[in-house]
Amino acid sequence: MTLNPSSERNRIVVLNRWSDDFAAYHRYIDHTAHDVAYVCTPNGAAALAAPHIAHVEHVPDFVDERALHEAVLACSAALGGIDRLIALSEFDLMAAARLRNAFGIFGDRPFTVVRFRDKAVMKRAVAAADLRVPRFVAMKDVVFRDPKLIGAMRFPLILKPRSGAASAGVRRVDTRAQLDALWPTLPLADYECEEYIEGTIYHVDGFVAGGAFAIARASRYVNTCLDFAQGKPLGSVMLDPGPLNDALLTFARACLHALALSDGAFHIEIIDGVDGLYFLEVGARVGGGEIPFLFRDLYGVDLFHLWVAQQSGDKAHFDARLAATRAVSASPRRGGFLMLPEPIGSRFVDAELPEGIAALYHAILPKRDHVFEGKGGYDTILARFRYRGTSEDEIAAAIDATLREFRFTLTDVVTSMNRGGPLDDLRDCTPRPT
């Protein structure tokens, strides 16, 4: 979000919790041109592959910010100071901002990051720019200021953790009786409440530089992130060029301007309601799930690489990546993804991938005998599929065909084996009409 590139050698600290391909910092940062230290969880440390690491600190997790502070202090001592602090996980952005404050490191501070982590704060900023948002209220305002605020809102309501992600902890409430029953169970100071807006949900992903899109793609969700959290498939289809695509990009750009995000990665979600587009939420980070892989596979754009180049302050490296991104931004290629959630309590035996679906180019399945415990997130789930083609309709048809034809074998952890497909084993998985 803050851009101040430099051509000098920088002392860089990276906060890394990831153990997969997202932790490819050896590809993103020239460790011979900069002095790079890492603060890692145990899994994150195992993923480091750079040959010239100046220092590594280990912490059990990133929840204890006092321990995190001590680890960064040790890195500072080893490097002789810190010029840049990089964090890529959405869950670490605020901790990184507080660390920059504490150590006087250039970059985003808490007052900036809060606009992209607190759902009530981001909606206020967007609404102040005369852009549509669902009617909402921070629950602490109901508790401590005005109990009548909820009464002025229309059911259904959506209750969300203000700083949550991936629909974790999100609840739909259809009646006052349901709300009254749920109320005592919620940490109200950490929640917001908003009116449910009927309509198709879209997401816009990409990278903005100097207030302009370096690359951006608008996509339509097949089902929703909340559906996925409740056991249904989640898909996405990139839109063809046209009036709807243009309207979504224009609206997304206006929202980012209202939020003062002029440089960095972004993922923004938008509802197409009966009376127009509504801002839902935004992240100042690379979109999750298969989104970064689609940008890489379709356009050769590694959004994480671009984002790290921006955060590291390496001007020459960032300028080169940015120019390459802009050069492919008008590509006509379109893509999409499908993710099948964990069948919790089951063991994976095998699967038969569908044949004859031309747009389906990549599938990821669990290892044999993997037990689904509900901890897979968007990663270790029943199946992940990626698609590429020349049109929105081609991708949508391929997703529908995959849902019909994919077959897998599971065994219950405590009972006998069952064979089936998404429509048999994942409850009601039928996607929204395309």
PDB file of N, CA and C in Angstrom, residues 144-200:
ATOM      1  N   PHE A 144     -22.866  -0.699  23.350  1.00  0.00           N
ATOM      2  CA  PHE A 144     -22.417   0.393  24.203  1.00  0.00           C
ATOM      3  C   PHE A 144     -23.029   1.758  23.864  1.00  0.00           C
ATOM      4  N   ARG A 145     -23.687   1.861  22.685  1.00  0.00           N
ATOM      5  CA  ARG A 145     -24.141   3.191  22.283  1.00  0.00           C
ATOM      6  C   ARG A 145     -25.640   3.264  22.032  1.00  0.00           C
ATOM      7  N   ASP A 146     -26.150   2.393  21.158  1.00  0.00           N
ATOM      8  CA  ASP A 146     -27.549   2.533  20.756  1.00  0.00           C
ATOM      9  C   ASP A 146     -28.148   1.170  20.427  1.00  0.00           C
ATOM     10  N   PRO A 147     -28.848   0.539  21.371  1.00  0.00           N
ATOM     11  CA  PRO A 147     -29.447  -0.778  21.121  1.00  0.00           C
ATOM     12  C   PRO A 147     -30.469  -0.780  19.991  1.00  0.00           C
ATOM     13  N   LYS A 148     -30.981   0.388  19.591  1.00  0.00           N
ATOM     14  CA  LYS A 148     -32.010   0.439  18.552  1.00  0.00           C
ATOM     15  C   LYS A 148     -31.437   0.296  17.138  1.00  0.00           C
ATOM     16  N   LEU A 149     -30.105   0.297  17.013  1.00  0.00           N
ATOM     17  CA  LEU A 149     -29.504   0.237  15.681  1.00  0.00           C
ATOM     18  C   LEU A 149     -29.878  -1.039  14.943  1.00  0.00           C
ATOM     19  N   ILE A 150     -29.907  -2.167  15.666  1.00  0.00           N
ATOM     20  CA  ILE A 150     -30.272  -3.437  15.032  1.00  0.00           C
ATOM     21  C   ILE A 150     -31.730  -3.402  14.586  1.00  0.00           C
ATOM     22  N   GLY A 151     -32.590  -2.811  15.402  1.00  0.00           N
ATOM     23  CA  GLY A 151     -34.013  -2.781  15.084  1.00  0.00           C
ATOM     24  C   GLY A 151     -34.323  -2.049  13.795  1.00  0.00           C
ATOM     25  N   ALA A 152     -33.431  -1.164  13.370  1.00  0.00           N
ATOM     26  CA  ALA A 152     -33.660  -0.408  12.137  1.00  0.00           C
ATOM     27  C   ALA A 152     -33.253  -1.177  10.891  1.00  0.00           C
ATOM     28  N   MET A 153     -32.672  -2.363  11.076  1.00  0.00           N
ATOM     29  CA  MET A 153     -32.179  -3.136   9.935  1.00  0.00           C
ATOM     30  C   MET A 153     -33.169  -4.229   9.553  1.00  0.00           C
ATOM     31  N   ARG A 154     -33.122  -4.638   8.292  1.00  0.00           N
ATOM     32  CA  ARG A 154     -34.060  -5.624   7.756  1.00  0.00           C
ATOM     33  C   ARG A 154     -33.424  -7.014   7.730  1.00  0.00           C
ATOM     34  N   PHE A 155     -34.203  -8.004   8.088  1.00  0.00           N
ATOM     35  CA  PHE A 155     -33.757  -9.394   7.973  1.00  0.00           C
ATOM     36  C   PHE A 155     -33.917  -9.844   6.523  1.00  0.00           C
ATOM     37  N   PRO A 156     -33.070 -10.789   6.078  1.00  0.00           N
ATOM     38  CA  PRO A 156     -32.017 -11.491   6.803  1.00  0.00           C
ATOM     39  C   PRO A 156     -30.833 -10.564   7.115  1.00  0.00           C
ATOM     40  N   LEU A 157     -30.076 -10.948   8.149  1.00  0.00           N
ATOM     41  CA  LEU A 157     -28.864 -10.251   8.538  1.00  0.00           C
ATOM     42  C   LEU A 157     -27.676 -11.202   8.413  1.00  0.00           C
ATOM     43  N   ILE A 158     -26.516 -10.641   8.170  1.00  0.00           N
ATOM     44  CA  ILE A 158     -25.271 -11.399   8.147  1.00  0.00           C
ATOM     45  C   ILE A 158     -24.392 -10.883   9.278  1.00  0.00           C
ATOM     46  N   LEU A 159     -23.997 -11.770  10.177  1.00  0.00           N
ATOM     47  CA  LEU A 159     -23.094 -11.420  11.269  1.00  0.00           C
ATOM     48  C   LEU A 159     -21.697 -11.915  10.917  1.00  0.00           C
ATOM     49  N   LYS A 160     -20.708 -11.027  11.020  1.00  0.00           N
ATOM     50  CA  LYS A 160     -19.344 -11.360  10.601  1.00  0.00           C
ATOM     51  C   LYS A 160     -18.333 -10.907  11.646  1.00  0.00           C
ATOM     52  N   PRO A 161     -17.275 -11.702  11.858  1.00  0.00           N
ATOM     53  CA  PRO A 161     -16.130 -11.170  12.601  1.00  0.00           C
ATOM     54  C   PRO A 161     -15.542  -9.988  11.839  1.00  0.00           C
ATOM     55  N   ARG A 162     -15.250  -8.910  12.525  1.00  0.00           N
ATOM     56  CA  ARG A 162     -14.797  -7.700  11.840  1.00  0.00           C
ATOM     57  C   ARG A 162     -13.459  -7.896  11.139  1.00  0.00           C
ATOM     58  N   SER A 163     -12.612  -8.786  11.666  1.00  0.00           N
ATOM     59  CA  SER A 163     -11.295  -8.994  11.056  1.00  0.00           C
ATOM     60  C   SER A 163     -11.119 -10.416  10.557  1.00  0.00           C
ATOM     61  N   GLY A 164     -12.206 -11.106  10.251  1.00  0.00           N
ATOM     62  CA  GLY A 164     -12.129 -12.491   9.807  1.00  0.00           C
ATOM     63  C   GLY A 164     -11.795 -12.607   8.336  1.00  0.00           C
ATOM     64  N   ALA A 165     -11.654 -13.868   7.885  1.00  0.00           N
ATOM     65  CA  ALA A 165     -11.376 -14.165   6.480  1.00  0.00           C
ATOM     66  C   ALA A 165     -12.003 -15.500   6.133  1.00  0.00           C
ATOM     67  N   ALA A 166     -12.257 -15.704   4.825  1.00  0.00           N
ATOM     68  CA  ALA A 166     -12.765 -16.980   4.293  1.00  0.00           C
ATOM     69  C   ALA A 166     -14.093 -17.387   4.929  1.00  0.00           C
ATOM     70  N   SER A 167     -14.889 -16.417   5.359  1.00  0.00           N
ATOM     71  CA  SER A 167     -16.222 -16.651   5.939  1.00  0.00           C
ATOM     72  C   SER A 167     -16.193 -17.419   7.254  1.00  0.00           C
ATOM     73  N   ALA A 168     -15.029 -17.497   7.889  1.00  0.00           N
ATOM     74  CA  ALA A 168     -14.958 -18.150   9.198  1.00  0.00           C
ATOM     75  C   ALA A 168     -15.762 -17.346  10.212  1.00  0.00           C
ATOM     76  N   GLY A 169     -16.663 -18.011  10.925  1.00  0.00           N
ATOM     77  CA  GLY A 169     -17.467 -17.362  11.942  1.00  0.00           C
ATOM     78  C   GLY A 169     -18.634 -16.557  11.422  1.00  0.00           C
ATOM     79  N   VAL A 170     -18.887 -16.580  10.118  1.00  0.00           N
ATOM     80  CA  VAL A 170     -19.992 -15.806   9.537  1.00  0.00           C
ATOM     81  C   VAL A 170     -21.305 -16.554   9.741  1.00  0.00           C
ATOM     82  N   ARG A 171     -22.341 -15.840  10.146  1.00  0.00           N
ATOM     83  CA  ARG A 171     -23.659 -16.438  10.381  1.00  0.00           C
ATOM     84  C   ARG A 171     -24.730 -15.647   9.629  1.00  0.00           C
ATOM     85  N   ARG A 172     -25.668 -16.368   9.034  1.00  0.00           N
ATOM     86  CA  ARG A 172     -26.859 -15.732   8.472  1.00  0.00           C
ATOM     87  C   ARG A 172     -27.989 -15.898   9.475  1.00  0.00           C
ATOM     88  N   VAL A 173     -28.693 -14.802   9.738  1.00  0.00           N
ATOM     89  CA  VAL A 173     -29.791 -14.792  10.699  1.00  0.00           C
ATOM     90  C   VAL A 173     -31.041 -14.311   9.972  1.00  0.00           C
ATOM     91  N   ASP A 174     -32.088 -15.131   9.975  1.00  0.00           N
ATOM     92  CA  ASP A 174     -33.293 -14.810   9.208  1.00  0.00           C
ATOM     93  C   ASP A 174     -34.416 -14.208  10.042  1.00  0.00           C
ATOM     94  N   THR A 175     -34.366 -14.363  11.355  1.00  0.00           N
ATOM     95  CA  THR A 175     -35.456 -13.870  12.196  1.00  0.00           C
ATOM     96  C   THR A 175     -34.904 -13.238  13.465  1.00  0.00           C
ATOM     97  N   ARG A 176     -35.748 -12.445  14.110  1.00  0.00           N
ATOM     98  CA  ARG A 176     -35.359 -11.838  15.377  1.00  0.00           C
ATOM     99  C   ARG A 176     -35.126 -12.908  16.437  1.00  0.00           C
ATOM    100  N   ALA A 177     -35.911 -13.977  16.402  1.00  0.00           N
ATOM    101  CA  ALA A 177     -35.738 -15.053  17.378  1.00  0.00           C
ATOM    102  C   ALA A 177     -34.365 -15.707  17.223  1.00  0.00           C
ATOM    103  N   GLN A 178     -33.929 -15.918  15.984  1.00  0.00           N
ATOM    104  CA  GLN A 178     -32.598 -16.480  15.761  1.00  0.00           C
ATOM    105  C   GLN A 178     -31.513 -15.538  16.279  1.00  0.00           C
ATOM    106  N   LEU A 179     -31.696 -14.250  16.043  1.00  0.00           N
ATOM    107  CA  LEU A 179     -30.722 -13.270  16.516  1.00  0.00           C
ATOM    108  C   LEU A 179     -30.650 -13.270  18.038  1.00  0.00           C
ATOM    109  N   ASP A 180     -31.802 -13.304  18.696  1.00  0.00           N
ATOM    110  CA  ASP A 180     -31.826 -13.298  20.158  1.00  0.00           C
ATOM    111  C   ASP A 180     -31.149 -14.536  20.733  1.00  0.00           C
ATOM    112  N   ALA A 181     -31.303 -15.679  20.053  1.00  0.00           N
ATOM    113  CA  ALA A 181     -30.672 -16.910  20.532  1.00  0.00           C
ATOM    114  C   ALA A 181     -29.164 -16.877  20.325  1.00  0.00           C
ATOM    115  N   LEU A 182     -28.730 -16.267  19.233  1.00  0.00           N
ATOM    116  CA  LEU A 182     -27.303 -16.239  18.903  1.00  0.00           C
ATOM    117  C   LEU A 182     -26.550 -15.178  19.689  1.00  0.00           C
ATOM    118  N   TRP A 183     -27.240 -14.107  20.030  1.00  0.00           N
ATOM    119  CA  TRP A 183     -26.621 -12.931  20.651  1.00  0.00           C
ATOM    120  C   TRP A 183     -25.709 -13.265  21.835  1.00  0.00           C
ATOM    121  N   PRO A 184     -26.138 -14.071  22.816  1.00  0.00           N
ATOM    122  CA  PRO A 184     -25.275 -14.301  23.984  1.00  0.00           C
ATOM    123  C   PRO A 184     -24.014 -15.100  23.672  1.00  0.00           C
ATOM    124  N   THR A 185     -23.952 -15.746  22.503  1.00  0.00           N
ATOM    125  CA  THR A 185     -22.813 -16.614  22.183  1.00  0.00           C
ATOM    126  C   THR A 185     -21.699 -15.880  21.442  1.00  0.00           C
ATOM    127  N   LEU A 186     -21.932 -14.632  21.039  1.00  0.00           N
ATOM    128  CA  LEU A 186     -20.968 -13.928  20.195  1.00  0.00           C
ATOM    129  C   LEU A 186     -20.102 -12.960  20.997  1.00  0.00           C
ATOM    130  N   PRO A 187     -18.818 -12.849  20.647  1.00  0.00           N
ATOM    131  CA  PRO A 187     -17.984 -11.768  21.189  1.00  0.00           C
ATOM    132  C   PRO A 187     -18.337 -10.475  20.458  1.00  0.00           C
ATOM    133  N   LEU A 188     -19.332  -9.778  20.956  1.00  0.00           N
ATOM    134  CA  LEU A 188     -19.974  -8.706  20.196  1.00  0.00           C
ATOM    135  C   LEU A 188     -19.008  -7.600  19.782  1.00  0.00           C
ATOM    136  N   ALA A 189     -18.018  -7.309  20.600  1.00  0.00           N
ATOM    137  CA  ALA A 189     -17.086  -6.238  20.253  1.00  0.00           C
ATOM    138  C   ALA A 189     -16.280  -6.562  19.004  1.00  0.00           C
ATOM    139  N   ASP A 190     -16.202  -7.844  18.652  1.00  0.00           N
ATOM    140  CA  ASP A 190     -15.406  -8.271  17.500  1.00  0.00           C
ATOM    141  C   ASP A 190     -16.247  -8.519  16.256  1.00  0.00           C
ATOM    142  N   TYR A 191     -17.553  -8.236  16.326  1.00  0.00           N
ATOM    143  CA  TYR A 191     -18.444  -8.567  15.213  1.00  0.00           C
ATOM    144  C   TYR A 191     -19.071  -7.320  14.604  1.00  0.00           C
ATOM    145  N   GLU A 192     -19.485  -7.457  13.354  1.00  0.00           N
ATOM    146  CA  GLU A 192     -20.332  -6.461  12.706  1.00  0.00           C
ATOM    147  C   GLU A 192     -21.552  -7.176  12.149  1.00  0.00           C
ATOM    148  N   CYS A 193     -22.605  -6.408  11.933  1.00  0.00           N
ATOM    149  CA  CYS A 193     -23.861  -6.941  11.416  1.00  0.00           C
ATOM    150  C   CYS A 193     -24.237  -6.132  10.181  1.00  0.00           C
ATOM    151  N   GLU A 194     -24.625  -6.823   9.114  1.00  0.00           N
ATOM    152  CA  GLU A 194     -25.029  -6.116   7.905  1.00  0.00           C
ATOM    153  C   GLU A 194     -26.255  -6.769   7.295  1.00  0.00           C
ATOM    154  N   GLU A 195     -27.014  -5.991   6.561  1.00  0.00           N
ATOM    155  CA  GLU A 195     -28.177  -6.532   5.876  1.00  0.00           C
ATOM    156  C   GLU A 195     -27.747  -7.425   4.726  1.00  0.00           C
ATOM    157  N   TYR A 196     -28.480  -8.498   4.537  1.00  0.00           N
ATOM    158  CA  TYR A 196     -28.230  -9.399   3.419  1.00  0.00           C
ATOM    159  C   TYR A 196     -28.715  -8.744   2.134  1.00  0.00           C
ATOM    160  N   ILE A 197     -27.835  -8.707   1.138  1.00  0.00           N
ATOM    161  CA  ILE A 197     -28.182  -8.156  -0.172  1.00  0.00           C
ATOM    162  C   ILE A 197     -28.330  -9.312  -1.146  1.00  0.00           C
ATOM    163  N   GLU A 198     -29.510  -9.464  -1.715  1.00  0.00           N
ATOM    164  CA  GLU A 198     -29.739 -10.528  -2.692  1.00  0.00           C
ATOM    165  C   GLU A 198     -29.059 -10.159  -4.003  1.00  0.00           C
ATOM    166  N   GLY A 199     -28.315 -11.089  -4.557  1.00  0.00           N
ATOM    167  CA  GLY A 199     -27.667 -10.838  -5.839  1.00  0.00           C
ATOM    168  C   GLY A 199     -26.439 -11.694  -6.025  1.00  0.00           C
ATOM    169  N   THR A 200     -25.917 -11.686  -7.227  1.00  0.00           N
ATOM    170  CA  THR A 200     -24.714 -12.443  -7.554  1.00  0.00           C
ATOM    171  C   THR A 200     -23.495 -11.753  -6.958  1.00  0.00           C
TER     172      THR A 200
END
